[in-house]
């Protein structure tokens, strides 16, 4: 195996600087480079590395990732005066041009490629390039976030082209999302991109929806983009380690890269004004050490952000020491990830479950999904996952034309959106079950049934408690509706796939047992649904314990997939159903009260009526042979 660690540094790259006042950009200073290098010198690390010269990246190399137009704009800034430079800079989000910027950015690209060549040729085992301007925010046709050319993305394309690599891992531990890298490789399965980033539910720059955990890649690239959003500041050593243990490293080992490139921003370290995180410099030694175990040790570390000069320098030194093979320092702090970190980790694991074998046998880590919609605050607990709301156009297109006249009110539209977001999670097996409050349970149930049949389910069971103002057509057998209500609904006759069960629970309320066991479960088990929808509408004839019993027992079907839709006026019912979905034991029923003779007769009559169609109802020999 190759030995030695390359260090690429060229003080030329310190000439790129901000010429006017701009409070957003003024942290990206030349001293970031020079003081990191001084720090390396003071630890006597420079002399232990193999010095590799930088070079300018060629136009051809830049065009591997960027448009000709972008290259020409950048080139044209070399001869501009301050005023002109300022004007071009204003075309971009958080970028400044200096007359030397173009030259520096070409050096940054070339330095990165020199490192790739040194590692790929075996001249060194690994190495680091200290470059400015950074690269990971820059896009095909735009500078962005202090970045002009995407050094790391160009390096990956270059390595594919020059060395025929088929699997490259990019680890972006900068505290910002390298959306530029994501865009460039979104559809490319040969580049696995991992980024963690301060996100705060999209509040933090660059505030993009596509930085969230559910951006997993597109087309052939699905599963090869991994976003781990941090929704709180103050993430520390144990959060970063947990992210490596439970997300990045398992995927990286399964991916088996031929080369690892790090978008190495140290603004994720303690003291940084941008990141506001708590991880100490030692953590970067550990992260580096882990990545050295991949790709036969071929590891290229490229500087991105890092704005606290002391923290930056120390972290760079930790990285270089580890690359050189020095012992890894002890990590400090309580070794427990915070709740918010664990939540993010669970979400990204769930989102990637379809794409990675090591996740295939995971049961949904969180059992129940709900949205933050009205009413849900009453049953949120650590076992209940909050699902993102959909935006209105998205919901409209999903509901398109279906009961359109009923969906005029915003409140109804939003509640359907919540329900659909939850149902989607269940269909994707990210969660096991879900609960949604709705102002119109019958409508929500109808939409849920249609959506899951369109998804491809052959049999969806719906148990509806209360008055069901909308009855979907069940003729094709893809739905089976059991409507439990007090009185016969006028004009609705029971048939194989629509059964009206007129049942009013007694005041003492435990005779519902006999209906569940004597009729509902045998029918449901005969049907073998792929999904169960439990809905509670107005005028429910069952009490809370009866409904909880239904919820508990119906979890025996459809691999426990249940979506519960409950009219939003029933807070205590919502709470009990959420509990039952979470697997809490059913509340005690009190002293056994046998059903009245009238009720026993009713069950018997229903059994007689349906036992030819739903054979699990059979319980007496004179009614026929059970299996034909
Ligand atoms: C490379 C990097 C950050 C840009 C922040 C703009 N860019 N607010 O860390
Ligand atoms: Zn950054």
XYZ file of C-alpha atoms and ligand atoms in Angstrom:
638
model
C 0.000 0.000 0.000
C 1.139 3.514 -0.780
C 2.480 5.579 2.081
C 2.788 9.270 2.876
C 0.418 12.177 3.227
C 0.325 14.952 0.628
C -0.080 18.560 1.695
C -1.019 21.096 -0.932
C -0.821 24.745 -0.029
C -0.160 27.825 -2.142
C -0.188 31.258 -0.539
C -1.383 32.696 -3.879
C -4.862 31.600 -2.840
C -4.748 34.126 0.012
C -4.933 37.020 -2.456
C -8.658 36.531 -3.095
C -10.354 38.898 -0.669
C -13.409 41.066 -0.043
C -12.841 44.651 -1.201
C -15.975 46.283 0.151
C -18.075 45.900 3.254
C -20.468 42.936 3.286
C -21.436 41.439 6.642
C -22.364 38.119 5.071
C -19.111 37.513 3.210
C -16.619 39.130 5.563
C -15.870 35.901 7.415
C -14.257 34.250 4.392
C -10.825 35.807 4.942
C -7.339 35.003 3.548
C -6.110 34.255 7.095
C -8.207 31.098 7.062
C -5.550 29.632 4.825
C -2.394 31.244 6.216
C -3.213 30.691 9.877
C -4.140 27.032 9.286
C -0.774 26.570 7.608
C 1.020 28.332 10.491
C -0.762 26.043 12.924
C 0.391 22.997 10.961
C 3.939 24.357 11.075
C 3.800 24.903 14.820
C 2.804 21.254 15.359
C 5.674 20.218 13.040
C 3.203 18.584 10.732
C 4.204 20.373 7.550
C 7.625 18.748 7.504
C 6.083 15.311 7.943
C 3.910 15.678 4.821
C 4.823 15.258 1.165
C 4.654 18.719 -0.406
C 2.722 18.660 -3.670
C 2.558 21.851 -5.749
C -0.741 23.388 -6.752
C -1.438 24.158 -10.409
C -4.192 25.987 -12.254
C -7.093 23.770 -13.265
C -7.551 23.864 -17.033
C -10.637 25.292 -18.712
C -11.442 21.816 -19.933
C -11.362 20.509 -16.359
C -13.652 23.280 -15.119
C -16.063 22.500 -17.944
C -16.427 18.950 -16.612
C -18.930 20.466 -14.194
C -19.593 24.095 -15.160
C -21.150 25.826 -18.147
C -19.018 27.751 -20.613
C -21.051 30.811 -19.704
C -20.122 30.507 -16.037
C -16.458 30.087 -16.922
C -16.551 33.153 -19.199
C -18.225 35.341 -16.584
C -15.615 34.305 -14.029
C -12.791 34.915 -16.486
C -14.107 38.366 -17.357
C -13.811 39.576 -13.775
C -9.989 39.578 -13.862
C -9.791 43.029 -15.391
C -12.741 44.657 -13.657
C -12.612 47.622 -11.303
C -14.110 47.469 -7.833
C -17.470 48.834 -8.870
C -17.846 46.323 -11.678
C -16.730 43.495 -9.413
C -19.333 44.452 -6.872
C -22.045 44.490 -9.508
C -21.224 40.992 -10.838
C -20.985 39.675 -7.292
C -24.502 40.896 -6.578
C -25.826 38.452 -9.160
C -25.084 35.644 -6.733
C -26.157 34.579 -3.251
C -23.200 35.270 -0.908
C -20.257 35.678 -3.239
C -17.559 38.317 -3.852
C -15.141 38.767 -6.738
C -11.642 40.206 -6.462
C -9.402 40.661 -9.524
C -7.458 37.588 -8.383
C -10.536 35.451 -7.690
C -10.539 33.709 -11.052
C -6.861 32.805 -10.743
C -7.307 31.594 -7.160
C -10.365 29.527 -8.039
C -8.427 27.877 -10.860
C -5.625 27.139 -8.391
C -8.168 25.674 -5.974
C -9.458 23.359 -8.715
C -5.916 22.454 -9.810
C -4.733 21.836 -6.235
C -7.653 19.445 -5.736
C -6.848 17.571 -8.938
C -3.157 17.399 -8.014
C -4.181 15.692 -4.791
C -6.398 13.221 -6.652
C -3.467 12.433 -8.972
C -1.036 11.999 -6.092
C -3.393 9.593 -4.322
C -4.573 7.707 -7.412
C -1.050 7.248 -8.759
C 0.089 5.824 -5.434
C 2.602 8.598 -4.880
C 0.978 9.081 -1.464
C -1.617 7.203 0.551
C -3.802 10.216 1.303
C -3.602 13.986 1.622
C -5.140 17.367 2.192
C -5.456 20.464 -0.006
C -5.862 23.834 1.692
C -7.732 25.885 -0.875
C -9.671 29.126 -1.339
C -12.225 29.909 -2.598
C -14.129 26.844 -1.398
C -16.333 24.873 -3.776
C -19.286 22.847 -2.512
C -22.018 25.476 -2.989
C -21.078 26.373 -6.536
C -23.344 25.149 -9.299
C -23.120 24.459 -13.010
C -23.981 28.024 -13.841
C -23.596 29.975 -10.599
C -21.270 31.047 -7.854
C -22.827 30.655 -4.414
C -21.919 30.756 -0.714
C -18.272 31.891 -1.145
C -17.755 29.253 -3.868
C -16.910 29.874 -7.540
C -15.914 26.486 -8.975
C -16.936 23.222 -7.385
C -13.498 21.822 -6.574
C -14.708 18.510 -5.153
C -17.318 17.859 -7.849
C -14.747 18.542 -10.548
C -12.343 16.177 -8.774
C -14.933 13.382 -8.779
C -15.671 13.807 -12.505
C -11.941 13.976 -13.198
C -11.264 10.786 -11.241
C -14.049 8.974 -13.084
C -12.669 10.092 -16.418
C -8.934 9.746 -15.845
C -8.891 6.628 -13.667
C -12.107 4.966 -14.812
C -13.526 4.983 -11.290
C -17.044 3.658 -10.872
C -17.659 4.432 -7.220
C -16.600 7.619 -5.482
C -17.752 8.641 -2.027
C -17.968 12.340 -1.173
C -18.285 13.095 2.527
C -19.306 16.693 3.191
C -18.792 17.430 6.869
C -18.997 21.183 6.375
C -21.868 22.610 8.447
C -23.599 23.910 5.313
C -25.379 21.766 2.773
C -23.253 21.390 -0.356
C -26.290 21.775 -2.562
C -23.972 22.378 -5.539
C -22.552 18.875 -5.218
C -26.024 17.432 -4.718
C -27.330 19.057 -7.919
C -24.342 17.889 -9.945
C -24.564 14.220 -8.929
C -28.284 13.913 -8.167
C -28.837 11.413 -10.989
C -25.428 9.775 -10.821
C -25.162 6.436 -8.985
C -21.381 6.402 -9.333
C -20.989 9.222 -6.812
C -22.394 8.704 -3.327
C -22.803 12.102 -1.694
C -23.247 12.437 2.061
C -23.823 15.778 3.746
C -24.838 16.724 7.234
C -25.787 20.318 7.771
C -27.359 22.837 10.064
C -30.963 22.987 8.835
C -33.331 23.979 11.646
C -36.364 22.887 9.665
C -35.295 24.930 6.648
C -34.614 28.110 8.632
C -30.866 28.034 8.114
C -29.073 29.105 4.931
C -29.425 28.075 2.106
C -32.927 27.200 3.396
C -33.745 24.667 0.715
C -36.416 22.006 0.781
C -34.014 19.725 -1.069
C -31.569 19.758 1.842
C -33.914 17.614 3.917
C -33.485 13.898 4.552
C -36.036 12.937 1.929
C -33.852 14.162 -0.969
C -32.366 10.747 -1.764
C -31.337 11.338 -5.389
C -33.186 11.136 -8.690
C -33.639 8.521 -11.410
C -30.690 6.135 -11.484
C -29.159 8.147 -8.659
C -31.900 7.285 -6.165
C -30.327 6.238 -2.887
C -26.991 7.880 -3.667
C -27.677 11.241 -2.071
C -27.732 11.261 1.709
C -28.793 14.370 3.599
C -28.670 14.462 7.365
C -30.237 17.736 8.491
C -29.436 19.021 11.976
C -32.560 20.687 13.296
C -30.898 22.152 16.378
C -27.630 23.956 16.928
C -25.181 22.676 19.522
C -24.595 19.260 17.975
C -21.482 17.738 19.475
C -19.010 14.886 19.290
C -21.486 12.139 20.117
C -24.001 13.385 17.542
C -21.363 13.356 14.818
C -20.142 9.911 15.827
C -23.700 8.584 15.911
C -24.235 9.948 12.393
C -21.163 8.058 11.201
C -22.100 4.821 13.010
C -25.726 4.728 12.070
C -25.905 6.446 8.698
C -22.742 7.170 6.768
C -20.426 4.276 7.551
C -22.845 1.400 6.963
C -23.805 2.899 3.615
C -20.178 3.627 2.767
C -19.120 0.036 3.489
C -21.968 -1.321 1.408
C -21.110 1.121 -1.408
C -17.434 0.122 -1.291
C -15.904 3.257 -2.842
C -12.690 3.262 -4.854
C -11.854 6.776 -3.685
C -13.111 8.981 -0.843
C -13.127 12.765 -1.164
C -13.965 14.944 1.829
C -15.611 18.339 1.443
C -13.871 19.336 4.589
C -15.499 22.355 6.131
C -14.594 22.984 9.744
C -17.476 25.359 10.373
C -19.112 22.277 11.928
C -16.575 22.593 14.752
C -16.902 24.333 18.094
C -16.675 28.123 18.142
C -17.664 28.637 14.540
C -19.998 31.629 14.120
C -21.855 30.016 11.214
C -22.353 26.533 12.556
C -22.965 27.191 16.278
C -22.067 23.556 16.866
C -20.144 21.995 19.737
C -17.922 19.327 18.252
C -14.288 19.613 19.358
C -11.270 19.387 17.025
C -10.630 15.809 18.205
C -13.800 14.623 16.530
C -12.253 15.345 13.130
C -9.444 12.915 13.972
C -12.074 10.235 14.508
C -14.024 11.078 11.375
C -10.808 11.009 9.354
C -9.768 7.724 10.935
C -13.073 6.079 9.987
C -12.834 7.216 6.388
C -9.255 5.937 6.131
C -10.673 2.395 6.408
C -12.467 2.748 3.056
C -11.160 2.640 -0.533
C -7.906 1.041 0.554
C -7.050 4.247 2.381
C -7.362 6.502 -0.687
C -8.609 9.649 0.971
C -8.465 13.235 -0.362
C -9.408 15.991 2.061
C -10.317 19.350 0.486
C -10.892 22.466 2.569
C -14.330 24.081 2.349
C -15.600 26.365 5.183
C -14.393 27.096 8.703
C -14.514 30.630 10.085
C -13.230 30.501 13.639
C -9.498 30.735 12.987
C -8.343 28.910 16.133
C -10.918 26.136 15.888
C -10.253 25.814 12.157
C -6.487 25.493 12.635
C -6.778 22.942 15.435
C -9.238 20.859 13.436
C -7.041 20.943 10.344
C -4.139 19.738 12.507
C -6.217 16.900 13.949
C -7.116 15.814 10.436
C -3.517 15.917 9.172
C -2.126 14.102 12.240
C -4.625 11.320 11.669
C -3.873 11.132 7.945
C -0.219 10.706 8.950
C -1.177 7.747 11.120
C -0.725 9.295 14.562
C -2.730 7.808 17.425
C -6.282 9.114 17.560
C -6.917 11.362 20.577
C -9.539 10.523 23.176
C -12.909 12.035 22.507
C -14.539 14.153 25.213
C -18.086 14.813 26.312
C -20.973 12.626 27.403
C -21.292 9.813 24.893
C -24.976 10.091 24.106
C -26.557 11.676 21.036
C -29.269 14.251 21.656
C -32.930 13.558 20.890
C -33.002 15.845 17.873
C -29.956 14.120 16.384
C -31.506 10.702 16.890
C -34.662 11.903 15.215
C -32.736 13.089 12.156
C -30.778 9.852 12.040
C -33.973 7.808 12.149
C -35.539 9.866 9.418
C -32.658 9.498 7.005
C -32.397 5.773 7.704
C -36.096 5.376 6.993
C -35.856 7.416 3.803
C -33.012 5.215 2.528
C -34.473 1.891 3.508
C -35.585 1.028 -0.032
C -32.078 1.498 -1.427
C -29.653 -0.177 0.994
C -29.467 -3.854 1.892
C -28.180 -3.249 5.398
C -31.416 -1.405 6.153
C -33.711 -3.921 4.474
C -34.720 -5.793 7.586
C -35.303 -2.768 9.729
C -38.780 -2.545 11.122
C -39.989 1.010 11.089
C -38.144 2.532 14.025
C -41.038 4.804 14.747
C -44.357 3.152 14.853
C -46.831 5.956 14.436
C -46.855 8.969 12.134
C -48.886 12.125 12.419
C -48.658 15.710 11.243
C -48.441 18.829 13.314
C -51.968 19.713 12.257
C -54.612 20.892 14.656
C -55.395 18.432 17.389
C -52.236 16.378 17.039
C -50.445 18.241 19.821
C -52.507 16.177 22.236
C -50.944 12.877 21.422
C -47.419 13.752 20.366
C -44.897 11.653 22.217
C -41.430 10.338 21.507
C -43.032 7.315 19.847
C -44.963 9.425 17.404
C -43.158 10.862 14.428
C -44.133 14.220 13.053
C -44.599 14.106 9.293
C -44.013 17.119 7.075
C -47.171 18.797 5.824
C -47.692 18.877 2.080
C -48.141 22.127 0.252
C -51.531 22.928 -1.157
C -50.753 22.384 -4.837
C -49.337 18.984 -4.049
C -52.491 17.995 -2.172
C -54.732 19.395 -4.892
C -53.037 17.297 -7.530
C -53.445 14.192 -5.385
C -57.104 14.804 -4.689
C -57.661 16.027 -8.287
C -61.310 16.048 -9.164
C -62.196 13.527 -6.501
C -65.099 14.886 -4.426
C -63.832 18.256 -5.645
C -67.024 20.002 -4.554
C -66.428 18.908 -0.983
C -62.849 20.101 -0.880
C -63.452 23.766 -1.282
C -62.519 24.760 2.232
C -58.850 25.199 3.020
C -59.179 23.428 6.317
C -60.479 20.317 4.602
C -57.795 20.440 1.935
C -55.070 20.714 4.554
C -56.464 17.856 6.596
C -56.503 15.662 3.493
C -52.914 16.693 2.921
C -51.966 15.614 6.429
C -53.703 12.312 6.021
C -52.034 11.674 2.654
C -48.598 12.554 4.015
C -49.127 10.008 6.788
C -50.514 7.391 4.424
C -47.499 7.848 2.157
C -45.154 7.111 5.043
C -47.074 3.922 5.739
C -47.046 2.871 2.081
C -43.297 3.484 1.916
C -42.937 1.423 5.103
C -41.185 4.270 6.852
C -43.647 3.922 9.697
C -46.030 1.186 10.658
C -49.184 3.136 11.281
C -50.466 6.673 11.506
C -53.178 8.870 12.890
C -54.795 11.962 11.439
C -57.400 14.298 12.821
C -59.944 15.352 10.219
C -62.958 17.670 10.080
C -64.561 15.210 7.659
C -63.662 11.626 8.521
C -65.794 10.100 5.778
C -64.116 12.197 3.105
C -60.657 11.485 4.516
C -61.423 7.773 4.602
C -62.682 7.838 1.016
C -59.540 9.628 -0.150
C -57.334 7.217 1.810
C -59.082 4.234 0.245
C -58.771 5.593 -3.260
C -55.135 6.577 -2.753
C -54.091 3.156 -1.502
C -55.937 1.351 -4.301
C -54.203 3.632 -6.823
C -50.941 2.803 -5.074
C -51.616 -0.790 -6.049
C -53.197 -2.406 -3.012
C -55.638 -5.144 -3.984
C -57.565 -5.213 -0.709
C -58.112 -2.341 1.668
C -60.272 -2.794 4.732
C -62.169 0.155 6.129
C -63.872 -0.016 9.491
C -65.959 3.104 9.855
C -67.526 3.976 13.183
C -70.386 6.477 13.098
C -72.406 8.066 10.310
C -70.652 7.672 6.999
C -71.844 10.448 4.748
C -69.840 9.258 1.775
C -69.800 5.651 0.690
C -67.227 4.791 -1.941
C -68.116 2.245 -4.586
C -66.872 -1.153 -3.440
C -67.954 -3.242 -6.425
C -64.508 -4.204 -7.627
C -63.706 -5.856 -4.305
C -60.638 -3.743 -3.726
C -62.260 -2.257 -0.661
C -64.280 -3.811 2.101
C -66.222 -1.411 4.263
C -67.685 -2.328 7.608
C -69.784 0.523 8.905
C -70.577 0.364 12.597
C -73.426 2.752 13.338
C -76.444 3.033 15.523
C -79.201 2.749 12.949
C -79.548 1.312 9.483
C -78.537 3.989 6.985
C -81.525 4.551 4.691
C -80.887 3.453 1.124
C -77.780 1.452 1.933
C -78.040 -2.291 1.765
C -75.293 -4.569 2.867
C -73.473 -6.620 0.312
C -70.239 -8.604 0.263
C -67.982 -5.545 0.300
C -70.178 -3.105 2.180
C -71.480 -4.320 5.511
C -73.541 -2.231 7.839
C -73.275 -3.401 11.433
C -75.876 -1.672 13.577
C -74.497 -1.715 17.040
C -74.903 0.584 19.971
C -72.540 -0.080 22.805
C -74.184 -0.393 26.204
C -73.645 2.346 28.721
C -71.436 0.059 30.806
C -69.877 -0.635 27.484
C -68.087 -3.910 27.069
C -70.364 -6.091 25.019
C -68.711 -4.871 21.826
C -66.272 -7.704 22.418
C -68.805 -10.125 21.035
C -69.219 -8.169 17.807
C -65.479 -7.823 17.284
C -64.775 -11.505 17.859
C -68.014 -12.901 16.493
C -68.127 -10.891 13.303
C -65.596 -8.137 12.518
C -62.382 -10.084 12.961
C -63.571 -13.205 11.121
C -64.631 -11.074 8.146
C -61.403 -9.066 8.249
C -59.253 -12.201 8.466
C -61.187 -13.768 5.585
C -60.485 -10.692 3.485
C -56.734 -10.491 4.236
C -56.328 -6.758 3.619
C -53.087 -5.010 2.612
C -54.043 -1.981 4.691
C -56.647 -1.158 7.300
C -58.332 2.226 7.516
C -60.096 2.905 10.792
C -62.283 5.965 10.713
C -64.451 7.560 13.362
C -67.101 10.000 12.182
C -70.024 11.786 13.823
C -72.575 10.011 16.050
C -70.296 7.184 16.936
C -72.092 4.340 18.635
C -68.986 2.965 20.330
C -67.102 4.239 23.341
C -63.421 4.927 23.569
C -62.556 1.498 24.911
C -64.487 -0.232 22.135
C -62.655 1.741 19.484
C -59.311 1.124 21.187
C -60.072 -2.587 21.165
C -60.731 -2.455 17.428
C -57.477 -0.606 16.854
C -55.551 -3.082 18.959
C -56.992 -6.213 17.356
C -56.921 -5.002 13.761
C -53.156 -4.639 14.118
C -53.073 -8.393 13.555
C -53.860 -7.751 9.887
C -52.093 -6.090 6.960
C -48.659 -6.374 8.590
C -50.057 -4.007 11.212
C -50.457 -1.214 8.655
C -53.241 1.021 9.942
C -54.227 4.544 9.172
C -56.665 5.998 11.699
C -58.785 9.004 10.739
C -60.731 10.628 13.510
C -63.009 13.642 13.561
C -61.074 16.458 15.065
C -63.503 17.217 17.884
C -62.544 14.108 19.807
C -59.340 14.885 21.653
C -59.507 12.112 24.239
C -60.369 9.580 21.563
C -57.369 10.739 19.498
C -55.170 10.214 22.518
C -56.460 6.715 23.194
C -56.182 5.626 19.578
C -52.626 7.012 19.397
C -51.813 4.944 22.477
C -53.329 1.798 21.023
C -51.419 2.326 17.774
C -48.242 2.668 19.784
C -48.874 -0.775 21.239
C -50.020 0.201 24.709
C -52.110 -2.497 26.302
C -55.845 -2.085 25.936
C -57.474 -0.434 28.935
C -59.400 -2.809 31.225
C -62.987 -3.507 30.221
C -64.478 -3.714 33.672
C -66.771 -6.469 34.812
C -67.918 -8.704 32.007
C -71.416 -7.909 30.852
C -72.806 -10.501 28.473
C -74.477 -9.187 25.321
C -78.244 -9.040 25.317
C -80.180 -11.687 23.509
C -81.056 -9.167 20.853
C -77.385 -8.539 20.147
C -76.479 -12.224 20.109
C -79.231 -12.731 17.546
C -77.967 -9.857 15.459
C -74.475 -11.323 15.281
C -75.859 -14.721 14.457
C -77.992 -13.260 11.667
C -74.998 -11.436 10.175
C -72.939 -14.586 10.390
C -75.592 -16.554 8.553
C -75.854 -13.850 5.930
C -72.142 -13.622 5.190
C -70.519 -16.930 6.029
C -70.543 -18.220 2.462
C -68.597 -15.160 1.400
C -66.415 -14.709 4.477
C -65.735 -18.238 5.584
C -63.937 -17.472 8.807
C -67.403 -16.646 10.161
C -68.299 -20.328 10.224
C -68.611 -21.744 13.696
C -71.180 -24.487 13.524
C -71.087 -27.646 11.427
C -74.663 -27.578 10.302
C -73.931 -24.391 8.395
C -71.662 -26.206 5.971
C -68.186 -27.534 5.390
C -65.591 -24.930 6.134
C -63.109 -25.610 3.335
C -64.156 -26.636 -0.151
C -18.141 27.199 2.102
C -19.075 27.791 3.127
C -20.892 29.289 3.608
C -21.700 30.381 3.011
C -22.606 31.029 4.041
C -23.443 32.131 3.467
N -19.963 28.682 2.703
N -24.330 32.673 4.438
O -18.972 27.467 4.304
Zn -19.728 25.885 5.359
